[in-house]
Short mmCIF file of C-alpha atoms in Angstrom, two decimals:
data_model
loop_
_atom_site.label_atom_id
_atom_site.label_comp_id
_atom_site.label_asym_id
_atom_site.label_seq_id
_atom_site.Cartn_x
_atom_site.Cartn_y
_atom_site.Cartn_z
CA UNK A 750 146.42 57.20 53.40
CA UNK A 751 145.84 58.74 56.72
CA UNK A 752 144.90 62.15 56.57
CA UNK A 753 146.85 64.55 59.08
CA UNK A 754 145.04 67.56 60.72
CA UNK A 755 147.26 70.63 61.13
CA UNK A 756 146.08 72.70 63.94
CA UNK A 757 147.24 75.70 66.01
CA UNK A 758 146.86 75.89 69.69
CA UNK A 759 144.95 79.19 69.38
CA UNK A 760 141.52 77.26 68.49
CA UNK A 761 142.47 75.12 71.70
CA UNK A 762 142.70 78.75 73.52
CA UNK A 763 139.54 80.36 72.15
CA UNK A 764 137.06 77.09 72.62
CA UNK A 765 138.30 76.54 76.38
CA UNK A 766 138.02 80.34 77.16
CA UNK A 767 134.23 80.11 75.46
CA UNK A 768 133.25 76.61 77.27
CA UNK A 769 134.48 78.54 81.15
CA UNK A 770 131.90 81.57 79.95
CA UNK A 771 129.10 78.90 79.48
CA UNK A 772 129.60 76.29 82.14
CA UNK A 773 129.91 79.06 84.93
CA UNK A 774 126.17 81.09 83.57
CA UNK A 775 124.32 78.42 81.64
CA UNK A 776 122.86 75.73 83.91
CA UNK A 777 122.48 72.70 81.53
CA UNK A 778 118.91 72.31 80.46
CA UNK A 779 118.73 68.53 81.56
CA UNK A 780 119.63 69.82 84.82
CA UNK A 781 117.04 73.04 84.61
CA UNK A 782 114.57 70.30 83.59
CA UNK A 783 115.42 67.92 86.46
CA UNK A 784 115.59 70.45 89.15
CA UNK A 785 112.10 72.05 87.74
CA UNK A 786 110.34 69.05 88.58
CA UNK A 787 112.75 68.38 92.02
CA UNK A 788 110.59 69.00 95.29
CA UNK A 789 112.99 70.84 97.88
CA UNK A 790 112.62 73.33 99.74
CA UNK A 791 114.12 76.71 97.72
CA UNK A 792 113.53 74.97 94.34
CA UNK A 793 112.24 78.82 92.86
CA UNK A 794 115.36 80.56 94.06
CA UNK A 795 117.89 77.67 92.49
CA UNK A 796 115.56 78.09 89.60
CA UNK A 797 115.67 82.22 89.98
CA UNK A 798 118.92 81.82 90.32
CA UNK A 799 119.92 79.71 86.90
CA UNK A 800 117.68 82.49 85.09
CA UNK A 801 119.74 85.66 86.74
CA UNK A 802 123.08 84.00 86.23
CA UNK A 803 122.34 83.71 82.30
CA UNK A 804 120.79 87.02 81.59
CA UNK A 805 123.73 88.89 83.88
CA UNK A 806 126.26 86.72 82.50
CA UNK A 807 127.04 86.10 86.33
CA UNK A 808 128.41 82.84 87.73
CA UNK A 809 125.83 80.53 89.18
CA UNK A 810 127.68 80.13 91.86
CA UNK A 811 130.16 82.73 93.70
CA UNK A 812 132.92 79.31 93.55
CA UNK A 813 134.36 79.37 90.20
CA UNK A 814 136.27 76.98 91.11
CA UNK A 815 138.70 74.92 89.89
CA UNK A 816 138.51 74.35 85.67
CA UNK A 817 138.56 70.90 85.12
CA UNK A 818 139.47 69.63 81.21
CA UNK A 819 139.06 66.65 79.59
CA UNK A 820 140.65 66.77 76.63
CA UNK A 821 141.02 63.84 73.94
CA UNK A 822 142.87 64.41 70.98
CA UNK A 823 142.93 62.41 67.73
CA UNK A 824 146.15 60.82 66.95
CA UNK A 825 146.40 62.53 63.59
CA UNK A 826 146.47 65.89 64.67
CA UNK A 827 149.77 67.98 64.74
CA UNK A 828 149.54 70.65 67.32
CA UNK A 829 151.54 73.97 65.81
CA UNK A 830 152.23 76.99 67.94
CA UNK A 831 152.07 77.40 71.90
CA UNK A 832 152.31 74.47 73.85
CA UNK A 833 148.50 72.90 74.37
CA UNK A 834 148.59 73.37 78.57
CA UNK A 835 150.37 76.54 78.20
CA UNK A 836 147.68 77.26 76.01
CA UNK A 837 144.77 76.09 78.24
CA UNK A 838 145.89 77.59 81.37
CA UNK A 839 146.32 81.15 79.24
CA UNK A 840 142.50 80.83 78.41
CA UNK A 841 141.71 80.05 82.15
CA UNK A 842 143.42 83.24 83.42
CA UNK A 843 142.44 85.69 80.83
CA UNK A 844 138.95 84.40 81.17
CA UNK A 845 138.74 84.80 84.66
CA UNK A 846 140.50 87.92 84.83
CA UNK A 847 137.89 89.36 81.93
CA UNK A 848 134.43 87.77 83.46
CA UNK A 849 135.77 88.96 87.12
CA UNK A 850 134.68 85.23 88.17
CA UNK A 851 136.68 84.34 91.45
CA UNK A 852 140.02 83.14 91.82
CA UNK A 853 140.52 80.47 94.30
CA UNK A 854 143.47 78.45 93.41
CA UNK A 855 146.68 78.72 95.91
CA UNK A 856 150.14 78.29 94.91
CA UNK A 857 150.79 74.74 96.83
CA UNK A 858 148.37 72.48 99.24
CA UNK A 859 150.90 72.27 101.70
CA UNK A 860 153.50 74.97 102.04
CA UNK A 861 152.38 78.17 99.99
CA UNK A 862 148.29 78.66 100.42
CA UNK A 863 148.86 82.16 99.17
CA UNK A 864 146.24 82.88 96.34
CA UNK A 865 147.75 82.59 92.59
CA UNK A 866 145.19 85.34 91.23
CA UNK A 867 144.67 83.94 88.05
CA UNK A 868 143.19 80.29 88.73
CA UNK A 869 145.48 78.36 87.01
CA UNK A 870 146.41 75.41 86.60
CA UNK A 871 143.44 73.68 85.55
CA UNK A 872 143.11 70.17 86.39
CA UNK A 873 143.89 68.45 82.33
CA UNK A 874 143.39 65.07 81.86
CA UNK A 875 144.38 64.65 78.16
CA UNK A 876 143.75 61.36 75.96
CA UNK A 877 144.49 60.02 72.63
CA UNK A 878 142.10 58.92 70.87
CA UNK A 879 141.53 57.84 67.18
CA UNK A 880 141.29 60.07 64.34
CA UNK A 881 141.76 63.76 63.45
CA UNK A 882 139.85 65.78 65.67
CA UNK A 883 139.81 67.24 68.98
CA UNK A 884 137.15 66.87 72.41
CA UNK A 885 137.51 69.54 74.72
CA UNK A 886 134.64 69.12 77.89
CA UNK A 887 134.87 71.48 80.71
CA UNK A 888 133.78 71.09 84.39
CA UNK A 889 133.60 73.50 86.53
CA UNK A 890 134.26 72.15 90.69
CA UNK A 891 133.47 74.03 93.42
CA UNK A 892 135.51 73.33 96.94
CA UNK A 893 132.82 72.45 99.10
CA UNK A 894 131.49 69.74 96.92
CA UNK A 895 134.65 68.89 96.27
CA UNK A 896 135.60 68.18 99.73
CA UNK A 897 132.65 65.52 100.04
CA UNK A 898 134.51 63.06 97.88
CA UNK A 899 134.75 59.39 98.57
CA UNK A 900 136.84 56.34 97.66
CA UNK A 901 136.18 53.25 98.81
CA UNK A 902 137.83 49.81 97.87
CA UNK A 903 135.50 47.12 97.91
CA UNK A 904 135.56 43.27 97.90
CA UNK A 905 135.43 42.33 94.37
CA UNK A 906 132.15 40.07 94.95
CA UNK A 907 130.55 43.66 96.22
CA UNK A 908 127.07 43.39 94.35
CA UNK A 909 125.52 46.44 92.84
CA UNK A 910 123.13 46.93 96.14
CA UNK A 911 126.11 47.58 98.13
CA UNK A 912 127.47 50.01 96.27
CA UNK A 913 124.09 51.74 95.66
CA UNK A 914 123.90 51.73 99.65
CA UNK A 915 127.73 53.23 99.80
CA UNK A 916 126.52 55.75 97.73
CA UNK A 917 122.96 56.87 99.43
CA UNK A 918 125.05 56.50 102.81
CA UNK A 919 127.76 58.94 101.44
CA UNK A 920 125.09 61.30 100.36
CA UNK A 921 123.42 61.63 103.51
CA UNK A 922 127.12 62.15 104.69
CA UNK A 923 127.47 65.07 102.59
CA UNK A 924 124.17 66.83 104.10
CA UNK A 925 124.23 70.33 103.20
CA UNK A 926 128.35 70.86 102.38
CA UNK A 927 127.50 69.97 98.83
CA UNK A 928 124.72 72.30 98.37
CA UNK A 929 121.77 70.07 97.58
CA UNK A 930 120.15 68.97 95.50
CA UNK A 931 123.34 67.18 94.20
CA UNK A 932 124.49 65.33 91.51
CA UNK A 933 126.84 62.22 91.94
CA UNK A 934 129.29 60.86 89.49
CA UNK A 935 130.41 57.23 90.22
CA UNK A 936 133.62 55.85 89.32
CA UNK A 937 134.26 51.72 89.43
CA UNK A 938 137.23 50.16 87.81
CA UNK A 939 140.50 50.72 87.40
CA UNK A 940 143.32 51.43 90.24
CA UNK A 941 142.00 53.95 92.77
CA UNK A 942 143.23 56.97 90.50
CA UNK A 943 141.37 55.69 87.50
CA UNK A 944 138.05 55.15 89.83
CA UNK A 945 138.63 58.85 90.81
CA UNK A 946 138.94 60.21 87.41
CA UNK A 947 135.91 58.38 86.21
CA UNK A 948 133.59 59.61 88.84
CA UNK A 949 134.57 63.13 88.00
CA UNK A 950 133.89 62.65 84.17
CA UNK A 951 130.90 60.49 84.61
CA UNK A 952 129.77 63.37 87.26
CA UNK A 953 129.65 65.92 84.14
CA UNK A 954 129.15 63.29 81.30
CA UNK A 955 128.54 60.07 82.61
CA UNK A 956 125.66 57.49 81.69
CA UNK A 957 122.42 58.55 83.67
CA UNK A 958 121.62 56.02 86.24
CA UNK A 959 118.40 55.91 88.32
CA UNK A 960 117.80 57.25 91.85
CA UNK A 961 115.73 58.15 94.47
CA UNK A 962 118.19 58.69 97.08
CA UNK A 963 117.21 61.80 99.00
CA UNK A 964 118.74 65.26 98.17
CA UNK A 965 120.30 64.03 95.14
CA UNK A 966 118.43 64.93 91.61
CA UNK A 967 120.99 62.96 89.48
CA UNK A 968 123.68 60.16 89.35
CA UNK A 969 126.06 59.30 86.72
CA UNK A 970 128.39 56.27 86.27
CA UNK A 971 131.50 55.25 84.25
CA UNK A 972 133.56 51.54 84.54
CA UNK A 973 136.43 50.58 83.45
CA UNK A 974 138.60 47.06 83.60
CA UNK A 975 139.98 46.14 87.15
CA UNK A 976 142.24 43.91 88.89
CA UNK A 977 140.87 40.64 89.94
CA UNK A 978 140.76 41.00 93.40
CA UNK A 979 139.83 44.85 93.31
CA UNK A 980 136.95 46.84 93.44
CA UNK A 981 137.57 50.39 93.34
CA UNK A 982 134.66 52.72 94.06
CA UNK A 983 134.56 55.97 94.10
CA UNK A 984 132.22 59.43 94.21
CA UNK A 985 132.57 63.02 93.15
CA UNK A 986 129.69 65.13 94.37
CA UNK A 987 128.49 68.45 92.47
CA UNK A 988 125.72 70.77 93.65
CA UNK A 989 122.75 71.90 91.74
CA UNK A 990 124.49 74.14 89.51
CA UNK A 991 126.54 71.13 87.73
CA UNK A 992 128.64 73.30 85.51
CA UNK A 993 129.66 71.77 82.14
CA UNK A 994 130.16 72.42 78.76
CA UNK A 995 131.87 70.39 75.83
CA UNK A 996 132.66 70.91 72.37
CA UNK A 997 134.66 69.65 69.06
CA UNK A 998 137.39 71.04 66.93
CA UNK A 999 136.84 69.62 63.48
CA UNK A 1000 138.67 70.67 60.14
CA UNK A 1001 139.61 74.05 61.70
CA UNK A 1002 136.00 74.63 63.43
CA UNK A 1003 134.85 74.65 66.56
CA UNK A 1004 131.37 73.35 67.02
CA UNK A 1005 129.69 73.91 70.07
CA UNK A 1006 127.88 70.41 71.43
CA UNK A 1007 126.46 71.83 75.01
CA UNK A 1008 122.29 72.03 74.70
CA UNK A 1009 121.34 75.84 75.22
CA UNK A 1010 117.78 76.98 76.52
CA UNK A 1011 116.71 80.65 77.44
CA UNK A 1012 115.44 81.12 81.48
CA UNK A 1013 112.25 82.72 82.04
CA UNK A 1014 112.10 84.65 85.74
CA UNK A 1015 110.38 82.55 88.08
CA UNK A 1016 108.98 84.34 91.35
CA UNK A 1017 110.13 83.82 94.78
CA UNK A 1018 108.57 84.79 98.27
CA UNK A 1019 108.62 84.12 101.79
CA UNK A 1020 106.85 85.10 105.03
CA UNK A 1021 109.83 84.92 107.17
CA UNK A 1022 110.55 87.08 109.66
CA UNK A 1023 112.42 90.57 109.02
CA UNK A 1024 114.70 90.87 111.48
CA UNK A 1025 117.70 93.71 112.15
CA UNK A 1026 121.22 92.56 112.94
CA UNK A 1027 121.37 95.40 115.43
CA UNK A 1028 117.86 94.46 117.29
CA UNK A 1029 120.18 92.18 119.68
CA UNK A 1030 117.11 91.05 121.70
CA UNK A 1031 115.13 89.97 118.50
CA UNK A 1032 118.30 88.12 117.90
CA UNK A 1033 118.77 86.20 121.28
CA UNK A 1034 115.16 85.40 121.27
CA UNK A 1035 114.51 83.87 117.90
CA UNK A 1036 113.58 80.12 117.70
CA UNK A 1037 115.74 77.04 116.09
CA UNK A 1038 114.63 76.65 112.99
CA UNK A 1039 113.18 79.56 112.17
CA UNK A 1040 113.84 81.25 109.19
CA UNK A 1041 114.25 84.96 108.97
CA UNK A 1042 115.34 87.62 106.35
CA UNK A 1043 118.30 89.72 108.05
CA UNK A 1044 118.75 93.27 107.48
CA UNK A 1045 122.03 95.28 108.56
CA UNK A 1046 125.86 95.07 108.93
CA UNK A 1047 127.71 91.97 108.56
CA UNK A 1048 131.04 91.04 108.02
CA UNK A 1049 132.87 88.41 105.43
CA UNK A 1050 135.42 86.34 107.12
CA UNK A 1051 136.39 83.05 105.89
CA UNK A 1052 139.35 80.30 106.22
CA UNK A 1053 142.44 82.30 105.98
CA UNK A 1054 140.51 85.67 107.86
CA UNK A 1055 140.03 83.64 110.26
CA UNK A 1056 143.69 82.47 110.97
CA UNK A 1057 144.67 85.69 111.27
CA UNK A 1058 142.00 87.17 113.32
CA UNK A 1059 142.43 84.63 116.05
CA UNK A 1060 146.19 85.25 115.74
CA UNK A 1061 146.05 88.83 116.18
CA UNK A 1062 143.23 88.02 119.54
CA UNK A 1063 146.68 85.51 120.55
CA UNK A 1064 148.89 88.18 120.47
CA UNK A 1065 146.54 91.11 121.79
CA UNK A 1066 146.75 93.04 118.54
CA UNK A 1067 143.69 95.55 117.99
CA UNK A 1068 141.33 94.02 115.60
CA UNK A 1069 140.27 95.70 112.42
CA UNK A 1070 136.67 95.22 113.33
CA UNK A 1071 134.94 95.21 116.71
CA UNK A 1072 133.53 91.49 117.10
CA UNK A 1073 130.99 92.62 119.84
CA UNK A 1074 127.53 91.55 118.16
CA UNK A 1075 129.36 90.94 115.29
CA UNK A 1076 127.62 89.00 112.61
CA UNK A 1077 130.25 87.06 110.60
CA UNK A 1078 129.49 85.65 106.90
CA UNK A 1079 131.47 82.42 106.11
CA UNK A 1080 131.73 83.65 102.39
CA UNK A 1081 134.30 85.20 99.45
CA UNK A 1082 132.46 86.97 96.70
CA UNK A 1083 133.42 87.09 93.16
CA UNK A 1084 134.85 90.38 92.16
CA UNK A 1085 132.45 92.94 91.27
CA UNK A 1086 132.43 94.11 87.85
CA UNK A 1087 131.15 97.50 86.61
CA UNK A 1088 127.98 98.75 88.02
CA UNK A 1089 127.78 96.00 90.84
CA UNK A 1090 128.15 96.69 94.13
CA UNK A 1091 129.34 92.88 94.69
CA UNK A 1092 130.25 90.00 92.66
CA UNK A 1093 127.63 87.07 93.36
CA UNK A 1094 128.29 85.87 96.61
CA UNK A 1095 127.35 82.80 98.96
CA UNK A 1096 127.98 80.60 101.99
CA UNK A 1097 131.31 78.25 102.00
CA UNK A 1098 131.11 75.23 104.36
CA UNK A 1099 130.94 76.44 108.32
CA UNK A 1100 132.37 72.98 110.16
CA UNK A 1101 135.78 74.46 108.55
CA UNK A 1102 135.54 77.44 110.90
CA UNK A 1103 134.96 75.04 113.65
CA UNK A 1104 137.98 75.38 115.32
CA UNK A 1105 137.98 79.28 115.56
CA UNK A 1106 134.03 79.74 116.63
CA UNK A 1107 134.54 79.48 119.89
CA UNK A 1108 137.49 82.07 120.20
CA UNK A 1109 135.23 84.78 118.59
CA UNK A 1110 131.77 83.72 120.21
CA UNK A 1111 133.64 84.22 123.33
CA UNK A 1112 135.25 87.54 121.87
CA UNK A 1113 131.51 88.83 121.12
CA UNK A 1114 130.41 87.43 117.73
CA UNK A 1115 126.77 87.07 118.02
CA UNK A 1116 125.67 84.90 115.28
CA UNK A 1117 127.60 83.75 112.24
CA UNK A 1118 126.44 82.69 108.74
CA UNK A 1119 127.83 79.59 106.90
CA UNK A 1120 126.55 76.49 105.12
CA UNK A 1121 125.90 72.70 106.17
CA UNK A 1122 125.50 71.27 109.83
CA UNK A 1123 128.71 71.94 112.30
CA UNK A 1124 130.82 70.09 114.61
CA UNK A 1125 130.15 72.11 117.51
CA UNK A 1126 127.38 72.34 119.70
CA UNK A 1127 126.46 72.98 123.73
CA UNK A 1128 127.81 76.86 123.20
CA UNK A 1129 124.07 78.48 123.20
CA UNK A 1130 125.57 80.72 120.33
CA UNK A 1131 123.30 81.54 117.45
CA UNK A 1132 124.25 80.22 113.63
CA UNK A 1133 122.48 81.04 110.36
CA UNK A 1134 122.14 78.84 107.90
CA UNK A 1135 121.95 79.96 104.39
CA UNK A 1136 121.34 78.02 101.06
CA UNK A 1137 124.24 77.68 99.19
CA UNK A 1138 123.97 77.46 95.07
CA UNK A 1139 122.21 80.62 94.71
CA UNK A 1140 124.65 83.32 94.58
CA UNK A 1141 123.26 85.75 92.37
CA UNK A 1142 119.94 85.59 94.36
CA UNK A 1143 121.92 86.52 97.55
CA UNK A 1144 123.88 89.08 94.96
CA UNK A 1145 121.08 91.14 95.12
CA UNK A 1146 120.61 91.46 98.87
CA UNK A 1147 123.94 92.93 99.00
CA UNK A 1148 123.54 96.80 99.15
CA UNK A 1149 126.83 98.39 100.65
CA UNK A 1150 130.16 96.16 100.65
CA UNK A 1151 133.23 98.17 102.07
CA UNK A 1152 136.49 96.46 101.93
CA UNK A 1153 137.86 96.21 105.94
CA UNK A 1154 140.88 94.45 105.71
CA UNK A 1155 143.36 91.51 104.69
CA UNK A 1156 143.02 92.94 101.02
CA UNK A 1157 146.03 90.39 100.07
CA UNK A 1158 143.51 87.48 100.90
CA UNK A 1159 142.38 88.16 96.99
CA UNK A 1160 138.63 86.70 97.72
CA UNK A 1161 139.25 85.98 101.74
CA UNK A 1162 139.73 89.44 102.56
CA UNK A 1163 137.39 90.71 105.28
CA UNK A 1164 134.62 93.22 103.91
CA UNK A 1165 131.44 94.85 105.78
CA UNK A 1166 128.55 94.53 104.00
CA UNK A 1167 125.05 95.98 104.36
CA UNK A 1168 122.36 93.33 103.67
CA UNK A 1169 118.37 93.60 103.14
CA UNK A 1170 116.51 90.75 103.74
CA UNK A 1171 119.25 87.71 103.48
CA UNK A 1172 116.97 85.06 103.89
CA UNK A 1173 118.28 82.12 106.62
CA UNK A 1174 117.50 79.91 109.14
CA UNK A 1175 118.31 79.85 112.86
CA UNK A 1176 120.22 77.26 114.43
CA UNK A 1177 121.12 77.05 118.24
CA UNK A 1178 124.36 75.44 118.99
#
């Protein structure tokens, strides 16, 4: 006789809400490992960065993105009380609301981007499985990593080698938008939805595969059954901080199956150049690819700020900043809690602001900060690279934030902030 498992949603509730808390501070230790023994280029301040984010209890990485669940549940469980995605979601948005972790989910793709301010719904892919208990594994995917997803369908006599060289070419695609070093989950099998779901579970909990393709640290694969003239491949990129936790609801108990390991402090330093945002001259003179540490005002301004700044320039509205020598920060901070003067905060992919840089170089924006290579060049106008992944490091260089405007943007808003030594490098365009 088959043994039923009676179980109210509330466990479901409290183990999700626990898993978001780790993934989004606790940098696996396999990954820690991995990265310790990775040779790039700001390997101490990812590493600096894992070991703030724990002992704060501060995100790793200012995009909390969107919670991603996979959830299998044995067949002989009865589920009592609220309904299990009612359930889930709840978790999400009290979670995020209590751990003042960023909210970056809009109400629809297409016709409503207006923020939700809870960041729900998670993304639940739910399974049943055999027996009486319950999986629950949580990712945690960030936009701009996100964004560098790829499906391909290939012939079905594609050998291995040609999907290995799909995948290093894809990488090298990615460049800097995924925040590397990266990890790559691989899906093959399947219709082109099922090759998309496995590459974002074997991203998290895949089967370790081999690689020594450059900028990525770690690859992970899952297959599954295809047609017979189909060859579904596909990739879901994560950066350095690949956030994931799992765990198991069995006979009424939740046990915890994530690896845990305490972060030492790890020293960083540089012997860039200090240089002030309002030393104009120091600014127009500096060399590409140099890196610097920049002290002064800037200002955040991201997607949506952007729409409506170059909308307001259209229309010859007063703008709520002055742009001349204006030193714009392609970034949305997590809330601050108590005691901090801003959540952790970091650069969001700059080729998305493509389309407005010229406007507001023209309008007297001197250099602007952002992530990844651009689309854009032949405008002698200055850009700033910054290293993306390490947002409690750049947390810290954060000493005045003062909200300016667009407060209904939840995390797009436009704020000024006074930064000491933001370390970057120059790039001409």
């Amino acid at each position: 006789m088959v043994l039923k498992q009676n179980l109210d949603t509330k466990i479901i509730y409290d183990a999700v809400f626990n898993l978001i808390e780790i993934a989004n501070t606790n940098l696996p230790p396999e990954v820690y490992n991995k990265l310790s023994n990775y040779n790039c280029d700001y390997k101490n301040e990812i590493l600096k960065n894992a070991y703030l984010a724990q002992s704060k209890k501060r995100p790793l990485c200012q995009d909390t993105g969107q919670v991603v669940v996979f959830l299998e549940i044995g067949q002989d469980v009865i589920l009592d009380g609220e309904y299990v995605e009612t359930a889930i979601n709840r978790a999400v948005g009290d979670c995020y609301a209590k751990n003042f972790y960023r909210k970056s989910t809009v109400h629809d793709a297409l016709y409503n981007r207006t923020n939700r301010g809870d960041n729900t719904p998670a993304i639940i892919h739910t399974q049943i499985v055999e027996g009486a208990e319950i999986s629950i594994m949580i990712g945690i995917k960030g936009g701009g990593s996100e964004n560098m997803t790829f499906l391909k369908m290939f012939n079905p006599t594609a050998s291995e080698a040609e999907i290995l060289e799909y995948v290093e070419k894809c990488a090298l695609d990615a460049g800097e938008n995924a925040c590397p070093p990266m990890s790559i989950g691989i899906g093959i099998g399947g219709c082109a939805e099922t090759a998309a779901f496995l590459a974002k579970k074997a991203l998290f909990f895949g089967k370790s595969i081999k690689t020594d393709i450059k900028n990525v640290f770690e690859m992970g694969i899952m297959t599954a059954p295809t047609h017979i003239a189909c060859m579904p491949v596909c990739l879901n990129l994560s950066c350095h901080s690949k956030r994931s936790a799992s765990a198991k609801i069995k006979n009424g108990e939740i046990i915890y199956t994530s690896d845990f390991q305490k972060y030492d402090d790890v020293e960083t330093s540089s012997n860039a150049k200090e240089i002030q945002v309002s030393d104009v001259s120091a600014l127009k003179n500096l060399k590409n690819n140099e890196e610097i540490l920049l002290s002064g005002i800037i200002y955040t301004a991201r997607d949506a700020a952007h729409q409506k700044l170059v909308r307001m320039l259209d229309l010859g509205e007063k703008l709520p900043f002055d742009l001349k020598n204006a030193v714009i920060f392609y970034a949305g901070p997590c809330p601050a809690k108590n005691g901090e003067i801003i959540g952790p905060i970091g650069p969001t992919t700059s080729k998305r602001m493509d389309k407005f840089a010229l406007v507001l170089y023209k309008n007297g924006v001197i250099a602007t900060i952002g992530k990844g290579d651009r689309t854009i060049n032949g405008l002698n106008a200055l850009y700033f690279k910054a290293n993306g992944g390490i947002a409690c490091v750049l947390q810290d260089c954060v000493k005045k934030c003062e909200l300016v405007c667009f407060e209904e943007l939840g995390t797009e808003a436009i704020y000024k902030l006074h930064v000491e030594k933001l370390p970057l490098k120059t790039v001409w365009l």
